[in-house]
């Protein structure tokens, strides 16, 4: 939803969708801290935290990237590419989390 609201300036849901994303990222960071405290495998923990960092970096890049606002197609194309990158790092993180699932 965040990408959709970023693509259309007429939509007023951007602050709300951004807040939801930031809440999720904050919770993800808290889970990483818990993981560090409760895991016996430092290498797996480090790799997982690096993947979380990749997610936050991709999100930061999505939010702060310069978008050519000359036409709607350029905006949508840019945001779609950024959303695809974010989805890719999220998928990688989810695959890594399967190791820790009961």
Coordinates of N, CA and C in Angstrom, one line a residue:
X1 N 0.8 -1.2 0.0 CA 0.0 0.0 0.0 C 0.9 1.3 0.0
X2 N 2.0 1.2 0.6 CA 2.9 2.4 0.7 C 3.3 2.8 -0.7
X3 N 3.7 1.9 -1.5 CA 4.1 2.2 -2.9 C 3.0 2.8 -3.7
X4 N 1.8 2.3 -3.5 CA 0.6 2.8 -4.2 C 0.4 4.3 -3.8
X5 N 0.4 4.6 -2.5 CA 0.2 5.9 -2.0 C 1.3 6.9 -2.4
X6 N 2.5 6.3 -2.6 CA 3.6 7.2 -3.0 C 3.5 7.6 -4.5
X7 N 2.8 6.7 -5.2 CA 2.7 7.0 -6.7 C 1.6 8.0 -7.0
X8 N 0.7 8.2 -6.1 CA -0.4 9.1 -6.4 C -0.5 10.2 -5.4
X9 N -0.1 11.4 -5.7 CA -0.1 12.5 -4.7 C -1.5 12.8 -4.2
X10 N -2.5 12.4 -4.9 CA -3.9 12.7 -4.5 C -4.3 11.8 -3.3
X11 N -3.7 10.7 -3.1 CA -4.0 9.8 -2.0 C -3.5 10.3 -0.7
X12 N -4.3 10.4 0.3 CA -3.8 10.9 1.6 C -3.4 9.9 2.6
X13 N -3.3 8.7 2.2 CA -2.9 7.6 3.1 C -1.4 7.4 3.4
X14 N -0.6 8.2 2.7 CA 0.8 8.0 2.8 C 1.4 8.0 4.2
X15 N 1.0 9.0 5.1 CA 1.5 9.0 6.4 C 1.1 7.8 7.2
X16 N -0.1 7.4 7.1 CA -0.6 6.2 7.8 C 0.1 4.9 7.3
X17 N 0.3 4.7 6.0 CA 1.0 3.6 5.5 C 2.5 3.6 5.9
X18 N 3.1 4.7 5.9 CA 4.5 4.9 6.3 C 4.6 4.5 7.8
X19 N 3.7 4.9 8.6 CA 3.7 4.6 10.0 C 3.6 3.1 10.2
X20 N 2.8 2.5 9.5 CA 2.6 1.0 9.6 C 3.9 0.3 9.2
X21 N 4.5 0.7 8.1 CA 5.8 0.1 7.7 C 6.9 0.4 8.8
X22 N 7.0 1.5 9.3 CA 8.0 1.8 10.4 C 7.7 1.0 11.6
X23 N 6.5 0.8 12.0 CA 6.2 0.0 13.1 C 6.6 -1.5 12.9
X24 N 6.4 -2.0 11.7 CA 6.8 -3.3 11.4 C 8.4 -3.4 11.4
X25 N 9.0 -2.4 10.9 CA 10.5 -2.4 10.9 C 11.0 -2.3 12.3
X26 N 10.4 -1.5 13.1 CA 10.8 -1.4 14.5 C 10.7 -2.8 15.2
X27 N 9.6 -3.4 15.0 CA 9.3 -4.8 15.6 C 10.3 -5.8 15.1
X28 N 10.7 -5.7 13.8 CA 11.7 -6.6 13.3 C 13.0 -6.4 14.0
X29 N 13.4 -5.1 14.2 CA 14.6 -4.8 15.0 C 14.6 -5.4 16.4
X30 N 13.4 -5.2 17.0 CA 13.3 -5.8 18.4 C 13.4 -7.3 18.4
X31 N 12.9 -8.0 17.4 CA 13.0 -9.4 17.3 C 14.5 -9.8 17.1
X32 N 15.2 -9.0 16.3 CA 16.6 -9.3 16.1 C 17.4 -9.2 17.5
X33 N 17.0 -8.2 18.3 CA 17.7 -8.1 19.6 C 17.4 -9.3 20.4
X34 N 16.1 -9.8 20.4 CA 15.7 -11.0 21.2 C 16.5 -12.2 20.6
X35 N 16.6 -12.3 19.3 CA 17.3 -13.4 18.7 C 18.8 -13.5 19.2
X36 N 19.4 -12.3 19.3 CA 20.8 -12.3 19.7 C 20.9 -12.8 21.2
X37 N 19.9 -12.5 22.0 CA 19.9 -12.9 23.4 C 19.6 -14.4 23.6
X38 N 19.0 -15.0 22.6 CA 18.5 -16.4 22.8 C 19.1 -17.4 21.9
X39 N 20.0 -17.1 21.0 CA 20.5 -18.1 20.1 C 21.9 -18.5 20.5
X40 N 22.2 -19.7 20.1 CA 23.5 -20.3 20.4 C 24.4 -20.4 19.2
X41 N 23.9 -19.8 18.1 CA 24.6 -19.9 16.8 C 24.9 -18.5 16.3
X42 N 26.1 -18.0 16.7 CA 26.4 -16.6 16.3 C 26.5 -16.3 14.8
X43 N 26.9 -17.3 14.1 CA 27.0 -17.1 12.6 C 25.7 -16.9 12.0
X44 N 24.7 -17.8 12.4 CA 23.4 -17.7 11.8 C 22.7 -16.4 12.3
X45 N 23.0 -16.1 13.5 CA 22.4 -14.8 14.0 C 22.9 -13.6 13.2
X46 N 24.2 -13.6 13.0 CA 24.9 -12.5 12.3 C 24.3 -12.4 10.9
X47 N 24.2 -13.6 10.2 CA 23.6 -13.6 8.8 C 22.2 -13.1 8.8
X48 N 21.4 -13.5 9.8 CA 20.0 -13.0 9.9 C 19.9 -11.5 10.1
X49 N 20.7 -11.0 11.0 CA 20.7 -9.6 11.2 C 21.2 -8.8 10.0
X50 N 22.1 -9.4 9.3 CA 22.6 -8.7 8.0 C 21.4 -8.7 7.0
X51 N 20.6 -9.7 7.0 CA 19.4 -9.7 6.1 C 18.4 -8.7 6.5
X52 N 18.2 -8.6 7.8 CA 17.3 -7.5 8.3 C 17.8 -6.1 8.0
X53 N 19.1 -6.0 8.1 CA 19.7 -4.7 7.6 C 19.5 -4.4 6.2
X54 N 19.6 -5.5 5.3 CA 19.3 -5.3 3.9 C 17.8 -4.9 3.7
X55 N 16.9 -5.4 4.5 CA 15.5 -5.0 4.4 C 15.4 -3.5 4.7
X56 N 16.0 -3.1 5.8 CA 15.8 -1.7 6.2 C 16.5 -0.8 5.3
X57 N 17.6 -1.2 4.7 CA 18.3 -0.4 3.7 C 17.5 -0.3 2.4
X58 N 16.9 -1.4 2.0 CA 16.0 -1.3 0.8 C 14.8 -0.4 1.0
X59 N 14.2 -0.5 2.2 CA 13.1 0.4 2.6 C 13.5 1.8 2.6
X60 N 14.7 2.1 3.2 CA 15.2 3.5 3.2 C 15.4 4.0 1.8
X61 N 16.0 3.2 1.0 CA 16.2 3.6 -0.4 C 14.9 3.9 -1.1
X62 N 13.9 3.1 -0.9 CA 12.6 3.3 -1.5 C 12.0 4.6 -1.1
X63 N 12.1 4.9 0.2 CA 11.5 6.2 0.7 C 12.3 7.4 0.3
X64 N 13.6 7.3 0.2 CA 14.4 8.5 0.0 C 14.9 8.7 -1.4
X65 N 14.6 7.8 -2.3 CA 15.1 7.9 -3.7 C 14.4 9.0 -4.4
X66 N 15.2 9.6 -5.3 CA 14.6 10.7 -6.2 C 13.8 10.1 -7.3
X67 N 12.6 10.6 -7.4 CA 11.7 10.1 -8.4 C 11.4 11.2 -9.4
X68 N 11.5 10.8 -10.7 CA 11.2 11.8 -11.8 C 9.7 11.9 -11.8
X69 N 9.2 13.1 -11.4 CA 7.8 13.3 -11.3 C 7.2 14.0 -12.5
X70 N 7.9 13.9 -13.6 CA 7.4 14.5 -14.9 C 6.2 13.8 -15.5
X71 N 6.1 12.5 -15.2 CA 4.9 11.8 -15.7 C 4.6 10.7 -14.8
X72 N 3.3 10.3 -14.8 CA 2.9 9.3 -13.9 C 3.5 7.9 -14.2
X73 N 3.8 7.7 -15.5 CA 4.4 6.4 -15.9 C 5.8 6.3 -15.3
X74 N 6.6 7.3 -15.3 CA 7.9 7.3 -14.7 C 7.9 7.1 -13.2
X75 N 6.9 7.7 -12.5 CA 6.8 7.5 -11.1 C 6.4 6.0 -10.8
X76 N 5.5 5.5 -11.5 CA 5.0 4.1 -11.3 C 6.2 3.1 -11.6
X77 N 6.9 3.4 -12.7 CA 8.0 2.5 -13.1 C 9.1 2.5 -12.0
X78 N 9.4 3.6 -11.5 CA 10.5 3.7 -10.5 C 10.1 3.1 -9.2
X79 N 8.8 3.3 -8.8 CA 8.4 2.8 -7.5 C 8.2 1.2 -7.7
X80 N 7.8 0.8 -8.8 CA 7.7 -0.7 -9.0 C 9.0 -1.4 -8.9
X81 N 10.0 -0.8 -9.5 CA 11.4 -1.3 -9.4 C 11.9 -1.3 -8.0
X82 N 11.6 -0.3 -7.2 CA 12.1 -0.2 -5.8 C 11.3 -1.2 -5.0
X83 N 10.0 -1.3 -5.3 CA 9.2 -2.3 -4.5 C 9.6 -3.7 -4.8
X84 N 10.1 -4.0 -6.0 CA 10.6 -5.3 -6.4 C 11.8 -5.6 -5.6
X85 N 12.7 -4.7 -5.5 CA 14.0 -4.9 -4.7 C 13.6 -5.1 -3.3
X86 N 12.7 -4.4 -2.7 CA 12.3 -4.6 -1.3 C 11.7 -6.0 -1.1
X87 N 10.9 -6.4 -2.1 CA 10.2 -7.7 -2.0 C 11.3 -8.8 -2.0
X88 N 12.3 -8.6 -2.8 CA 13.4 -9.6 -3.0 C 14.1 -9.8 -1.7
X89 N 14.5 -8.7 -1.0 CA 15.2 -8.8 0.3 C 14.3 -9.4 1.4
X90 N 13.0 -9.0 1.3 CA 12.1 -9.6 2.3 C 12.0 -11.1 2.1
X91 N 11.9 -11.6 0.8 CA 11.8 -13.0 0.6 C 13.1 -13.7 1.0
X92 N 14.2 -13.1 0.9 CA 15.5 -13.7 1.4 C 15.4 -13.8 2.9
X93 N 15.0 -12.8 3.5 CA 14.9 -12.8 5.0 C 13.9 -13.9 5.4
X94 N 12.8 -14.0 4.8 CA 11.8 -15.1 5.1 C 12.4 -16.5 5.0
X95 N 13.2 -16.7 3.9 CA 13.8 -18.0 3.7 C 14.8 -18.3 4.9
X96 N 15.5 -17.2 5.3 CA 16.4 -17.4 6.4 C 15.7 -17.7 7.8
X97 N 14.5 -17.1 7.9 CA 13.8 -17.3 9.2 C 13.2 -18.7 9.3
X98 N 13.1 -19.4 8.2 CA 12.6 -20.8 8.3 C 13.5 -21.7 9.1
X99 N 14.8 -21.3 9.2 CA 15.8 -22.1 10.0 C 15.4 -22.0 11.5
X100 N 14.8 -20.9 11.9 CA 14.5 -20.7 13.3 C 13.1 -21.1 13.6
X101 N 12.3 -21.6 12.7 CA 10.9 -22.0 12.9 C 10.9 -23.3 13.6
X102 N 9.9 -23.5 14.6 CA 9.9 -24.8 15.3 C 9.3 -25.9 14.4

